[in-house]
Structure formats: structure tokens, C-alpha cells
N, CA, C, O and CB atoms as a CASP TS submission, in Angstrom:
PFRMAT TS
TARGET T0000
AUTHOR 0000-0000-0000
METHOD Language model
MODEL 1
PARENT N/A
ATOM      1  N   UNK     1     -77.281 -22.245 -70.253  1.00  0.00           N
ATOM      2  CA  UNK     1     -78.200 -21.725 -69.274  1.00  0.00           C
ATOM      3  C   UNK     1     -79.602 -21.704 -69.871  1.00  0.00           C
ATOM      4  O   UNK     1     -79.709 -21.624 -71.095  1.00  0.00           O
ATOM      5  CB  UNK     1     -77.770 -20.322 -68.807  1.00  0.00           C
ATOM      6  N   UNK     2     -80.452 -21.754 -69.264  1.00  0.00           N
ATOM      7  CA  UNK     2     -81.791 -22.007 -69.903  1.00  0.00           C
ATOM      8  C   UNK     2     -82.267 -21.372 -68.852  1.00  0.00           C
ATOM      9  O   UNK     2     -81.914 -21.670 -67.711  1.00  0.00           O
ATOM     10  CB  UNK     2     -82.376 -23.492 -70.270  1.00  0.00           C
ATOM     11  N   UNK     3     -83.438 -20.075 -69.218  1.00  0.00           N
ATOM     12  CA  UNK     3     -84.316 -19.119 -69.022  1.00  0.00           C
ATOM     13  C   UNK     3     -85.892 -19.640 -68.735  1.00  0.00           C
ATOM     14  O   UNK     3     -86.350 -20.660 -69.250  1.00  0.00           O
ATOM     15  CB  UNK     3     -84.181 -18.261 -70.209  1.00  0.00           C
ATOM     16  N   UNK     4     -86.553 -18.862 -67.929  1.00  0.00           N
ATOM     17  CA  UNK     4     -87.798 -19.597 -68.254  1.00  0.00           C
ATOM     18  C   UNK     4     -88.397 -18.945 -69.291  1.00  0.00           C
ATOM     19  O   UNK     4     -89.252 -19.730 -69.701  1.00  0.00           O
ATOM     20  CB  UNK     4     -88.748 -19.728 -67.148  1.00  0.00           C
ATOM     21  N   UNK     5     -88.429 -17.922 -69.960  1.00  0.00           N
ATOM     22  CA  UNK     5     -88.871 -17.575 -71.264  1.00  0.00           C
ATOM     23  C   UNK     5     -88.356 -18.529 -72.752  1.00  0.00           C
ATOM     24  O   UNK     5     -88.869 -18.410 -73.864  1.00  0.00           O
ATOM     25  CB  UNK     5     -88.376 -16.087 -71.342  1.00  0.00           C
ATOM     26  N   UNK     6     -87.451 -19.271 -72.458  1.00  0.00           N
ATOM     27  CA  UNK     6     -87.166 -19.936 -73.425  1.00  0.00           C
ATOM     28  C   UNK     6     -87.654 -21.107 -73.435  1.00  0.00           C
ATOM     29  O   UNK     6     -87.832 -21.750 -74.470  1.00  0.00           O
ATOM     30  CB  UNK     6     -86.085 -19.957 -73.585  1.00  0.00           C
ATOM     31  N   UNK     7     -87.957 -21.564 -72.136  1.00  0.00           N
ATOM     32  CA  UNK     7     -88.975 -23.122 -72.144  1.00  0.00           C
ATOM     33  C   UNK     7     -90.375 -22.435 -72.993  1.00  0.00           C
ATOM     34  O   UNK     7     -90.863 -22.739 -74.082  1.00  0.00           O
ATOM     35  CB  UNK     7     -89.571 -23.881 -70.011  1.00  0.00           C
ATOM     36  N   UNK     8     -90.778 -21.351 -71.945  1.00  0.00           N
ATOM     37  CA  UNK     8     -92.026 -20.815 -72.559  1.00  0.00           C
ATOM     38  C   UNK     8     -92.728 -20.824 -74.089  1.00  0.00           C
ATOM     39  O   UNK     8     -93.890 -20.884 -74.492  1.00  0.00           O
ATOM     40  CB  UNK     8     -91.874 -19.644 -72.305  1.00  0.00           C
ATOM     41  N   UNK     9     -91.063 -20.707 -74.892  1.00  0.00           N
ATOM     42  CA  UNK     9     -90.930 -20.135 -76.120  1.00  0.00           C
ATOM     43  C   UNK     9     -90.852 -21.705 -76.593  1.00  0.00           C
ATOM     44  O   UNK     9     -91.663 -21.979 -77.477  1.00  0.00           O
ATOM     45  CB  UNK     9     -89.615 -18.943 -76.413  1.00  0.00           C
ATOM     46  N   UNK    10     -90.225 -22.509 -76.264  1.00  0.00           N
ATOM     47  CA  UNK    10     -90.021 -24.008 -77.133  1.00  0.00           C
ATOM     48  C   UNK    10     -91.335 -24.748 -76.375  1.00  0.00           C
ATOM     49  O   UNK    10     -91.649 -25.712 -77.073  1.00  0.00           O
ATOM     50  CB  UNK    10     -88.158 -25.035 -76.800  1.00  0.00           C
ATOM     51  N   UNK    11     -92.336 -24.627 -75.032  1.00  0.00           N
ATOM     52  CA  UNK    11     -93.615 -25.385 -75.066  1.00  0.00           C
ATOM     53  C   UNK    11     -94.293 -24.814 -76.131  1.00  0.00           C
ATOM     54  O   UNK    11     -95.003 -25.616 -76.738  1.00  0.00           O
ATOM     55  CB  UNK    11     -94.456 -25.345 -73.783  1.00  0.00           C
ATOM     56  N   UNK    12     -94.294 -23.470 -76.620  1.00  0.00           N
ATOM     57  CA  UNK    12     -95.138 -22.676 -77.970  1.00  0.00           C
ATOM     58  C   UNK    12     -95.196 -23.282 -78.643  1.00  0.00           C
ATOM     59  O   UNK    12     -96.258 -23.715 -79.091  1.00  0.00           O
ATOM     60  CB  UNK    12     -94.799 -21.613 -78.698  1.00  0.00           C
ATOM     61  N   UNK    13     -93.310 -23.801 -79.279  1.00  0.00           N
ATOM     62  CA  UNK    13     -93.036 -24.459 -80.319  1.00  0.00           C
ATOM     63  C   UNK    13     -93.556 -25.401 -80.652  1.00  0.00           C
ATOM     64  O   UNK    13     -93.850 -25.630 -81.825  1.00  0.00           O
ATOM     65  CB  UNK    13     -92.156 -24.690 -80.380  1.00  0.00           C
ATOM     66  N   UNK    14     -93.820 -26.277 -79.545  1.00  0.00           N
ATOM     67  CA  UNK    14     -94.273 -27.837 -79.478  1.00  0.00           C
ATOM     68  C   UNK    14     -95.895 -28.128 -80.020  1.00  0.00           C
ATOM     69  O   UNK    14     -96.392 -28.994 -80.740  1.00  0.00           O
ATOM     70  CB  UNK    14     -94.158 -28.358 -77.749  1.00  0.00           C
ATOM     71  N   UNK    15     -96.441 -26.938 -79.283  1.00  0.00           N
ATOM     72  CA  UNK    15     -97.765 -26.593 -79.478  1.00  0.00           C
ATOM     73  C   UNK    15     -98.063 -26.116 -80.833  1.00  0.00           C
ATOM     74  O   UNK    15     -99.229 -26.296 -81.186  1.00  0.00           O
ATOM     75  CB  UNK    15     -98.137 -25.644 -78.547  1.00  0.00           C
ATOM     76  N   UNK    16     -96.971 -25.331 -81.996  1.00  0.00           N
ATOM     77  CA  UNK    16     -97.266 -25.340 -83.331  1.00  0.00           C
ATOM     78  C   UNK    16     -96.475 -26.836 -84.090  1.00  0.00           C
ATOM     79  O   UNK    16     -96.161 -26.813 -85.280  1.00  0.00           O
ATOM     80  CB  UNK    16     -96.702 -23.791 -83.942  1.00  0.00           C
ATOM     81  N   UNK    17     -96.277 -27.840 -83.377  1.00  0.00           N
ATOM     82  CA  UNK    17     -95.524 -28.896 -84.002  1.00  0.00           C
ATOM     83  C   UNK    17     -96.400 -30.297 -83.958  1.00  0.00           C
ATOM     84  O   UNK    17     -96.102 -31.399 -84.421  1.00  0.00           O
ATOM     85  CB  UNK    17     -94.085 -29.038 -83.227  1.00  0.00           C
ATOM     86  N   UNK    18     -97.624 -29.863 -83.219  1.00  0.00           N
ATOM     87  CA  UNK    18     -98.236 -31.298 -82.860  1.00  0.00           C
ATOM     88  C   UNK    18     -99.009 -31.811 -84.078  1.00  0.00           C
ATOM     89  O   UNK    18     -99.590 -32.884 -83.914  1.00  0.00           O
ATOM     90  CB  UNK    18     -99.291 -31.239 -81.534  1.00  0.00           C
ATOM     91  N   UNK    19     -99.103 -31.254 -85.200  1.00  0.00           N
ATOM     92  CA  UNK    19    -100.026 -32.093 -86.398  1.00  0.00           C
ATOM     93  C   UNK    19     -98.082 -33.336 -86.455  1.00  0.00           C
ATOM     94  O   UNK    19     -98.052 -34.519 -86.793  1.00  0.00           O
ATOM     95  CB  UNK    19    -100.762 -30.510 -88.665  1.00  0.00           C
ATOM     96  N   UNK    20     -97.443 -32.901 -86.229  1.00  0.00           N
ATOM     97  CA  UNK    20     -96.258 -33.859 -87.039  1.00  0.00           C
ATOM     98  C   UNK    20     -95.801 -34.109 -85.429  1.00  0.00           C
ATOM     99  O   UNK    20     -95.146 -33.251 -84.837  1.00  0.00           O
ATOM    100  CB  UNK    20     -94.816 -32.940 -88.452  1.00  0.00           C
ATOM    101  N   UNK    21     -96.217 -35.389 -84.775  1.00  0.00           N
ATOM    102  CA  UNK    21     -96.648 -35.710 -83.424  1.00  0.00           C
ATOM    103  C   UNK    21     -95.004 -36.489 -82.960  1.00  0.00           C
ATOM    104  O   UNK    21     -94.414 -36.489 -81.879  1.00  0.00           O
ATOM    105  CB  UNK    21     -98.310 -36.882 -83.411  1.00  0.00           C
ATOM    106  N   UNK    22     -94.654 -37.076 -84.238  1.00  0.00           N
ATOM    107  CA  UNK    22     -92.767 -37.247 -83.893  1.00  0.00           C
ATOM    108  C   UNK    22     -92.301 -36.219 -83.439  1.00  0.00           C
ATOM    109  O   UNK    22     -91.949 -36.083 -82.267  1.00  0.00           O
ATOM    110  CB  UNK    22     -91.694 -37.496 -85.119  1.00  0.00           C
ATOM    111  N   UNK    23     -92.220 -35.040 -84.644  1.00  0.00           N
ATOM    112  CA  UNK    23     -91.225 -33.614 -84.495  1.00  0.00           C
ATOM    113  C   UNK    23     -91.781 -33.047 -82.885  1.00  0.00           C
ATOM    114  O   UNK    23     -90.975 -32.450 -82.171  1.00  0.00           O
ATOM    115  CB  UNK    23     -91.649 -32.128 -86.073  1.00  0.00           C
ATOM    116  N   UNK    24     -93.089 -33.274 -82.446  1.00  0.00           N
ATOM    117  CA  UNK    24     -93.350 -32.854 -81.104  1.00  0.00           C
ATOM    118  C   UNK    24     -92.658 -33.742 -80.359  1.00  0.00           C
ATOM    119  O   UNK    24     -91.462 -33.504 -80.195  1.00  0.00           O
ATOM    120  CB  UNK    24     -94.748 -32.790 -80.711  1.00  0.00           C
ATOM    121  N   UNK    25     -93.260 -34.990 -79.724  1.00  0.00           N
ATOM    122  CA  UNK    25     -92.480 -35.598 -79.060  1.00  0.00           C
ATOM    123  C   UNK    25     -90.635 -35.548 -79.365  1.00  0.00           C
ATOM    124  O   UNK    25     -90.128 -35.876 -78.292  1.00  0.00           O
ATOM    125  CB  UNK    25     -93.123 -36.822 -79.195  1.00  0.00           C
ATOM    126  N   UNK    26     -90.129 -35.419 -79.836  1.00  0.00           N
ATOM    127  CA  UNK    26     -89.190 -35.068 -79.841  1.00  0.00           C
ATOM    128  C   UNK    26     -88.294 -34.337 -79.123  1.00  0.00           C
ATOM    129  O   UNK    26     -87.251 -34.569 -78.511  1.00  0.00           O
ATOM    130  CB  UNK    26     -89.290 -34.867 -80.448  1.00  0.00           C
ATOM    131  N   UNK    27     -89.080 -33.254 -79.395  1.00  0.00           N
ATOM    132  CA  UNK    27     -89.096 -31.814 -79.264  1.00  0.00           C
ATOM    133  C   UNK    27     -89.154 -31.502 -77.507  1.00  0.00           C
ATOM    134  O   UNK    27     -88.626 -30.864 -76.596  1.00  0.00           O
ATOM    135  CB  UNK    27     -90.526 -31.177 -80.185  1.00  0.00           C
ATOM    136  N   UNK    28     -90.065 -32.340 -77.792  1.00  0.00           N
ATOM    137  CA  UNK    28     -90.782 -32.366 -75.659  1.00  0.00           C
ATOM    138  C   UNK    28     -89.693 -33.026 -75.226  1.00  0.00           C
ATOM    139  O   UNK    28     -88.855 -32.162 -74.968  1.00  0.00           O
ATOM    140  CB  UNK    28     -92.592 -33.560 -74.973  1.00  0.00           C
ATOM    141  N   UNK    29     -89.167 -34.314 -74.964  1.00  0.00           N
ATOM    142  CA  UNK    29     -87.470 -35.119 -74.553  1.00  0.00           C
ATOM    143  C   UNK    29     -86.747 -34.209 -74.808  1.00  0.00           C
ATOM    144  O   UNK    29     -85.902 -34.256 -73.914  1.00  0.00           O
ATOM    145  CB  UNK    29     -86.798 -36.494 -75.421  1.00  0.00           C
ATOM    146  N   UNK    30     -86.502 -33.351 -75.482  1.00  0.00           N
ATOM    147  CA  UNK    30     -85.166 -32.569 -75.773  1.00  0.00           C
ATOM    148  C   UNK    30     -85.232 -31.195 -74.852  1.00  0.00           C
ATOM    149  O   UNK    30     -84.288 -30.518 -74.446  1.00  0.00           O
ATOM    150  CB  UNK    30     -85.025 -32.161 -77.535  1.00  0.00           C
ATOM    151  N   UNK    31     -86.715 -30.993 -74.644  1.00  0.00           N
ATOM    152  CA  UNK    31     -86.782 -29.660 -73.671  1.00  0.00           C
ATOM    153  C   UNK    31     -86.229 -30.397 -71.947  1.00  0.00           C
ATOM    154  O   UNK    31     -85.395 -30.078 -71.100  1.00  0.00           O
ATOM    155  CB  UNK    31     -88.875 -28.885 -73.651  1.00  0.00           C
ATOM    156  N   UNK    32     -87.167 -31.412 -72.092  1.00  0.00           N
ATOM    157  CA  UNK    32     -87.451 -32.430 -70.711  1.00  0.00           C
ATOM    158  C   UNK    32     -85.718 -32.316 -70.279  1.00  0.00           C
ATOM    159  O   UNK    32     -85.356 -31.949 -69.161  1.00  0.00           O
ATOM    160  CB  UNK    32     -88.202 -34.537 -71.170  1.00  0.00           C
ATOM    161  N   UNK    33     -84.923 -32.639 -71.203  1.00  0.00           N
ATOM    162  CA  UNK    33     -83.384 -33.231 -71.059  1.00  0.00           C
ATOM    163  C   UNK    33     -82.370 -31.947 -70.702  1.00  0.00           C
ATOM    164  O   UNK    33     -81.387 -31.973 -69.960  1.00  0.00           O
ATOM    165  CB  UNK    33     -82.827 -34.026 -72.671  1.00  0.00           C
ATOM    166  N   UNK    34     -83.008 -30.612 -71.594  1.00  0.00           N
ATOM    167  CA  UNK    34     -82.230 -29.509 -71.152  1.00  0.00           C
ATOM    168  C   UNK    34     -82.473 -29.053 -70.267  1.00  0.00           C
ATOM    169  O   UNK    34     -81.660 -28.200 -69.914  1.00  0.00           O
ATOM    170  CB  UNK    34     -82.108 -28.665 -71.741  1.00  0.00           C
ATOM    171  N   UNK    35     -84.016 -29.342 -69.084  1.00  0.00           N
ATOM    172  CA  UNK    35     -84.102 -28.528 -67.625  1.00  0.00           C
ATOM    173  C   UNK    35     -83.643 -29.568 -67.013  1.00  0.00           C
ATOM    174  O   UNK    35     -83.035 -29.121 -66.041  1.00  0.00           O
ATOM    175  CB  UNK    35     -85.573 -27.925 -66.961  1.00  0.00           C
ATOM    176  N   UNK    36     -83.586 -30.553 -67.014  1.00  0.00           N
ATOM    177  CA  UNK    36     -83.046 -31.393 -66.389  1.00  0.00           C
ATOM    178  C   UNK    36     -81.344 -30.950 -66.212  1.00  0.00           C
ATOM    179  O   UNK    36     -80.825 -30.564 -65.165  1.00  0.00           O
ATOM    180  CB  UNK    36     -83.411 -32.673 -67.100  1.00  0.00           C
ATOM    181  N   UNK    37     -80.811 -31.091 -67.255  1.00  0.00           N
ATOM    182  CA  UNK    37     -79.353 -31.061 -67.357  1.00  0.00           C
ATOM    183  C   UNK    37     -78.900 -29.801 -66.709  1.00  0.00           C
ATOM    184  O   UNK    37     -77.775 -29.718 -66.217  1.00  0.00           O
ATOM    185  CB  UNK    37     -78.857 -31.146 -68.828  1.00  0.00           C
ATOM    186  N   UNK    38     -79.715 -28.862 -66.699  1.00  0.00           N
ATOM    187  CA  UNK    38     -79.524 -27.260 -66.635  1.00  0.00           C
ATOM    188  C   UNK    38     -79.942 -27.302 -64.931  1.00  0.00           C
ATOM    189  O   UNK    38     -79.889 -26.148 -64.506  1.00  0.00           O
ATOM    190  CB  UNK    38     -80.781 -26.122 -67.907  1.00  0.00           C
ATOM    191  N   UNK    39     -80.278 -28.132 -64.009  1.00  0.00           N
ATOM    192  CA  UNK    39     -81.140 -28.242 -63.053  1.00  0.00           C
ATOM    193  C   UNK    39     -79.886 -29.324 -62.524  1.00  0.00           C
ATOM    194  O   UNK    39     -79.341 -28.881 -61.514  1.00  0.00           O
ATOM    195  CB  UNK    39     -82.877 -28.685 -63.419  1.00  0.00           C
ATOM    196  N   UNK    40     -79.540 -30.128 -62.811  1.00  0.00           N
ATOM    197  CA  UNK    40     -78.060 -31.215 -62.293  1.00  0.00           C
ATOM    198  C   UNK    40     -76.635 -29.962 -62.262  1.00  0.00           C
ATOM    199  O   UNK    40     -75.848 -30.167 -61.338  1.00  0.00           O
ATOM    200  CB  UNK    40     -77.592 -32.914 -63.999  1.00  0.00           C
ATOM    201  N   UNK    41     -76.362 -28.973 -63.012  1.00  0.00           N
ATOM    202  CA  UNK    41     -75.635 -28.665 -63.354  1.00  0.00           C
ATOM    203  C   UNK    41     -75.514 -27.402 -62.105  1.00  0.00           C
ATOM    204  O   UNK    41     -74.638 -26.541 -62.196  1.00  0.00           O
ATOM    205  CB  UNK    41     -75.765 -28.620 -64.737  1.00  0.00           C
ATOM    206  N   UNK    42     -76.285 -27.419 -61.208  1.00  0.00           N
ATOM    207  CA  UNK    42     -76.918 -26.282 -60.558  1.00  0.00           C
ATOM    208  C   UNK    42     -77.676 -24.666 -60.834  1.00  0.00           C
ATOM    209  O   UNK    42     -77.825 -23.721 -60.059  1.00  0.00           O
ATOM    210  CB  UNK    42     -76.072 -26.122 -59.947  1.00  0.00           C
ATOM    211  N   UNK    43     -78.014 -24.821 -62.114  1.00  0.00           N
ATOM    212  CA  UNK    43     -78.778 -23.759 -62.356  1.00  0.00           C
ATOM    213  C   UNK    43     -79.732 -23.667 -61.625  1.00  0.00           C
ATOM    214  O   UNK    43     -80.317 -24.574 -61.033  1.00  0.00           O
ATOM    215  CB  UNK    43     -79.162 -23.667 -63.437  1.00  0.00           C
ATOM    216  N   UNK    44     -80.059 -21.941 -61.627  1.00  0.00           N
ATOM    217  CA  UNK    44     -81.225 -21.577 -61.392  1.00  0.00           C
ATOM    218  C   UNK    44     -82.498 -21.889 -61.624  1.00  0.00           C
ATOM    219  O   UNK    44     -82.761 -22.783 -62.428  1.00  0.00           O
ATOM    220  CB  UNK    44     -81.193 -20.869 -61.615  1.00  0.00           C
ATOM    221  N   UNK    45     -83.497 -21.193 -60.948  1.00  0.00           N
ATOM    222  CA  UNK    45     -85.064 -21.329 -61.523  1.00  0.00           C
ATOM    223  C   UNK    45     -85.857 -22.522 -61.906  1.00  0.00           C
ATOM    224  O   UNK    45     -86.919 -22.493 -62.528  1.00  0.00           O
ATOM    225  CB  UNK    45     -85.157 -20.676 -62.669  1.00  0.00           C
ATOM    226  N   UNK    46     -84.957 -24.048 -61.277  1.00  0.00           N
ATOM    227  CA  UNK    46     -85.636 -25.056 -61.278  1.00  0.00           C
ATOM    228  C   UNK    46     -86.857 -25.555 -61.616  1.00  0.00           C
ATOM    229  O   UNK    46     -87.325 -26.051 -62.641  1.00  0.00           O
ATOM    230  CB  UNK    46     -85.561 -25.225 -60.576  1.00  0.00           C
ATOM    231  N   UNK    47     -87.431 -25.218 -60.097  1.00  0.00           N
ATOM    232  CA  UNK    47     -88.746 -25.521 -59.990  1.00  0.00           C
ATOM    233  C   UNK    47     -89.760 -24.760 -61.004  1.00  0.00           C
ATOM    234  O   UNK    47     -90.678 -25.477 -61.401  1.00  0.00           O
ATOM    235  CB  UNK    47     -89.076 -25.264 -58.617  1.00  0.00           C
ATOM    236  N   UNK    48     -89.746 -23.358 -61.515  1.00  0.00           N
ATOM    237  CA  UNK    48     -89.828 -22.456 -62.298  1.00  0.00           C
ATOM    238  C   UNK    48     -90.281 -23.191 -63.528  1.00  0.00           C
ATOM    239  O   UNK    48     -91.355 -23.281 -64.123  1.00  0.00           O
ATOM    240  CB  UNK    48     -88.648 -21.695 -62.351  1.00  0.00           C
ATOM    241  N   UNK    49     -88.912 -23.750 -63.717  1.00  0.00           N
ATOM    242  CA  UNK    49     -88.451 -24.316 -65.060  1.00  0.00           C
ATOM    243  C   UNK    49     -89.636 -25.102 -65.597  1.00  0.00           C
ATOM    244  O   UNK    49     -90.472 -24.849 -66.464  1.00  0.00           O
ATOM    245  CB  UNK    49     -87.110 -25.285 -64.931  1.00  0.00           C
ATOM    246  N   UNK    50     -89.345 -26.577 -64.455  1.00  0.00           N
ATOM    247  CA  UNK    50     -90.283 -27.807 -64.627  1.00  0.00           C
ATOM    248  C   UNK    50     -91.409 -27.540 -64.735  1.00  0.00           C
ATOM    249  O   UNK    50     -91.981 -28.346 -65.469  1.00  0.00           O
ATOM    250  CB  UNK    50     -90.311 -28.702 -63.712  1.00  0.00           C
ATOM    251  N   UNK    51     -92.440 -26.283 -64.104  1.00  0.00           N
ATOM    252  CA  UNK    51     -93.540 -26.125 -64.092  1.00  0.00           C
ATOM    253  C   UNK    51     -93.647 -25.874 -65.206  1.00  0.00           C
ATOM    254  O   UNK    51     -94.506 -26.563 -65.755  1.00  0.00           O
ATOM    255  CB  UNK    51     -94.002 -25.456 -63.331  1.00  0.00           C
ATOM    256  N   UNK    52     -93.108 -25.109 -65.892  1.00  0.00           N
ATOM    257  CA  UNK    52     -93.283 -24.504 -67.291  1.00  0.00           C
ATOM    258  C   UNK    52     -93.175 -25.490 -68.496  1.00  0.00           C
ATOM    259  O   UNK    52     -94.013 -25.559 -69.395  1.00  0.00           O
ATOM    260  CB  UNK    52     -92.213 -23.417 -67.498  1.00  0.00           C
ATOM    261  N   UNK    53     -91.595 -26.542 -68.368  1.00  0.00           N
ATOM    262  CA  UNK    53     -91.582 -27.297 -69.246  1.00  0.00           C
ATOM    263  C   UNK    53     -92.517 -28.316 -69.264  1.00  0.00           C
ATOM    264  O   UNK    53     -92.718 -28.855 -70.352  1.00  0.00           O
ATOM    265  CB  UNK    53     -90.557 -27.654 -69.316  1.00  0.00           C
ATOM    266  N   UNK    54     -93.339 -28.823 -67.970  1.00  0.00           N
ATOM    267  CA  UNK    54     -94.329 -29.824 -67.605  1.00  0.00           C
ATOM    268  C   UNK    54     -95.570 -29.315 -68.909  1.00  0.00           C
ATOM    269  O   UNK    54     -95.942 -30.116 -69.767  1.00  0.00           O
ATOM    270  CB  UNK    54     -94.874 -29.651 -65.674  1.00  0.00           C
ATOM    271  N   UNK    55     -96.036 -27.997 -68.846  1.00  0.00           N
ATOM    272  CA  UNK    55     -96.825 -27.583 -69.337  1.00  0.00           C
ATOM    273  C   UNK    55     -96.796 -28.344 -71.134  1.00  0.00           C
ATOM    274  O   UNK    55     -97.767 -28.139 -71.863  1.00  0.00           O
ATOM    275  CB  UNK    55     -96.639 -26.101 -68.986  1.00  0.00           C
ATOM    276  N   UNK    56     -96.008 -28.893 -71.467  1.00  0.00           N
ATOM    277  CA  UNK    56     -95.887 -29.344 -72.524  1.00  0.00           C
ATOM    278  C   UNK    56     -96.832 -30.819 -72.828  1.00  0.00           C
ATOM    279  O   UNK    56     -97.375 -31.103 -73.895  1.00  0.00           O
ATOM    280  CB  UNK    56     -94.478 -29.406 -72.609  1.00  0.00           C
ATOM    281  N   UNK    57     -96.837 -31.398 -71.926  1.00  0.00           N
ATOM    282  CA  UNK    57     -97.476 -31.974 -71.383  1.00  0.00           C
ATOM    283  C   UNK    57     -98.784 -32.086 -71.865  1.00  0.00           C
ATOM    284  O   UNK    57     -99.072 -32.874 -72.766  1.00  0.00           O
ATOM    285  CB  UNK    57     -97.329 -31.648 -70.417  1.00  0.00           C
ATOM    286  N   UNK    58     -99.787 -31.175 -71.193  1.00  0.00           N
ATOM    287  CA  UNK    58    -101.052 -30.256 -71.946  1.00  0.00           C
ATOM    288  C   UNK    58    -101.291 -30.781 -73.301  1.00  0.00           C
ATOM    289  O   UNK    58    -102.274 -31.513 -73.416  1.00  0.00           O
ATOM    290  CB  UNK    58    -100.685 -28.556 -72.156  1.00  0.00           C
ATOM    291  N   UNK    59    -100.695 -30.585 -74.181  1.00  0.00           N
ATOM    292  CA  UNK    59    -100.375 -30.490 -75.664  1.00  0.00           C
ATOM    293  C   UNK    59    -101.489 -31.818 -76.012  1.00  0.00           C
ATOM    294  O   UNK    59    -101.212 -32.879 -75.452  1.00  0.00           O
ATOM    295  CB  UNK    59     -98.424 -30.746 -76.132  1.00  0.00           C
ATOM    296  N   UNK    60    -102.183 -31.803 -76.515  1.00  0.00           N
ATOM    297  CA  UNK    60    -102.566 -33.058 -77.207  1.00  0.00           C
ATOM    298  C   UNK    60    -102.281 -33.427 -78.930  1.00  0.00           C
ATOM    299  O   UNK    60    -102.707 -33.040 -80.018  1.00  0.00           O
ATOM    300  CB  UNK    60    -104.050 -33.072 -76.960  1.00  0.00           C
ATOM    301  N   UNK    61    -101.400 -34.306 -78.461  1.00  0.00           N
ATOM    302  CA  UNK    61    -100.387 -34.991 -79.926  1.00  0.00           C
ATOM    303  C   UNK    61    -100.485 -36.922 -79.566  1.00  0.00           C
ATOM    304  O   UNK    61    -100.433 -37.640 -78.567  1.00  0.00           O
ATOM    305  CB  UNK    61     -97.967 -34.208 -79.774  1.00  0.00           C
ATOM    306  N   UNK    62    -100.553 -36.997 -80.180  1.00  0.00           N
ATOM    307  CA  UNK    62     -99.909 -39.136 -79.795  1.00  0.00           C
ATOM    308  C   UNK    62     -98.273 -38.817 -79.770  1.00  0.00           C
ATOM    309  O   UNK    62     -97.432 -38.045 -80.230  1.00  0.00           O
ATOM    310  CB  UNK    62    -100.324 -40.881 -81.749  1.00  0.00           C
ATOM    311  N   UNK    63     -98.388 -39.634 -79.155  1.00  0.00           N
ATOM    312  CA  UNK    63     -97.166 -39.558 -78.384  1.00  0.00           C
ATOM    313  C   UNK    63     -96.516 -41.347 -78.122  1.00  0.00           C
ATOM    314  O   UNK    63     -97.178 -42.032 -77.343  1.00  0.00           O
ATOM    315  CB  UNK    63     -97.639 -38.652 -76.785  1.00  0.00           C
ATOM    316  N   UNK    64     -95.622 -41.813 -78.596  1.00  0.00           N
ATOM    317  CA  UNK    64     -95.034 -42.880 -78.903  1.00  0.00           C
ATOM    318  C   UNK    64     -93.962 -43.346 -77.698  1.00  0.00           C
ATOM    319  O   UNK    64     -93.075 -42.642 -77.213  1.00  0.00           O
ATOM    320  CB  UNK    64     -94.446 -42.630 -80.236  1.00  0.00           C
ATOM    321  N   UNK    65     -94.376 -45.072 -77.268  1.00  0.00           N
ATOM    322  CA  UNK    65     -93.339 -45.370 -76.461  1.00  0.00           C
ATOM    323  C   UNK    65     -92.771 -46.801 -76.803  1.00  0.00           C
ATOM    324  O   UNK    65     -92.991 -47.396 -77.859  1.00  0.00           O
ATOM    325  CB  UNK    65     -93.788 -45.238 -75.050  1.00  0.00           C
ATOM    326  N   UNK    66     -91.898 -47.333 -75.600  1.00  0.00           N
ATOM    327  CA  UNK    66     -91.121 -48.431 -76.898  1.00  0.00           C
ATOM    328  C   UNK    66     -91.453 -49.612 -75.240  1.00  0.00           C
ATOM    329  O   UNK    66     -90.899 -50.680 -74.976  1.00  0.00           O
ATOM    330  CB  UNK    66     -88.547 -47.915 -77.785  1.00  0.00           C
ATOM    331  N   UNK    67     -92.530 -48.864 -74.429  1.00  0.00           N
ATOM    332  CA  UNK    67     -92.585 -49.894 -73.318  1.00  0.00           C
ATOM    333  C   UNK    67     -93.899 -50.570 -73.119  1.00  0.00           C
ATOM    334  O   UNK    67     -94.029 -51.420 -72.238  1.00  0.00           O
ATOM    335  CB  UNK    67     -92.224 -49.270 -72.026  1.00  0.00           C
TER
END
């Protein structure tokens, strides 16, 4: 189950992780994957969620793609 204080608490995280811009991005897919999963699964607080985990977003880090 995933809370919205706990996205709250791991966008923080992300936000003390961005000098090491892998361990962020990372970090951000793995939040992205648990509201998601937590949101398919029928949990609560969805929309809640995404707004909050979106906020990660914000973050300015480089950020790596393979497309």
C-alpha cells in the first residue's frame, strides 16, 4: 500500500539524491512503478498519489534515456 506521505517522503529523497543523477533517476522509475502498481491493483488516493509523485519531476538532475 503506498500512502501519500510516503511518495512525499521518497520525492524528498530524490531531491537529496540529485548530485548522483543515476541514484535519482532511478529512484524516480521506482517511485513512478510503485503508484502505478499500487493504482492497477486498486488502491486508493490515485490521483493524490500521481500529483505528488509527478512532483519529482521538478527536481533538476540529467536524467538519462536509451531513445
Amino acid at each position: 500500500m503506498v500512502e501519500v506521505q510516503d511518495v512525499k517522503d521518497r520525492v524528498s529523497m530524490i531531491e537529496g539524491l540529485k548530485e548522483d543523477s543515476k541514484g535519482a533517476q532511478a529512484e524516480e522509475e521506482h517511485l513512478y512503478n510503485d503508484v502505478l502498481e499500487h493504482i492497477s491493483a486498486g488502491g486508493k488516493n490515485g490521483q493524490q498519489l500521481v500529483q505528488e509523485a509527478l512532483k519529482a519531476q521538478q527536481i533538476k538532475f540529467p536524467r538519462f534515456t536509451t531513445v
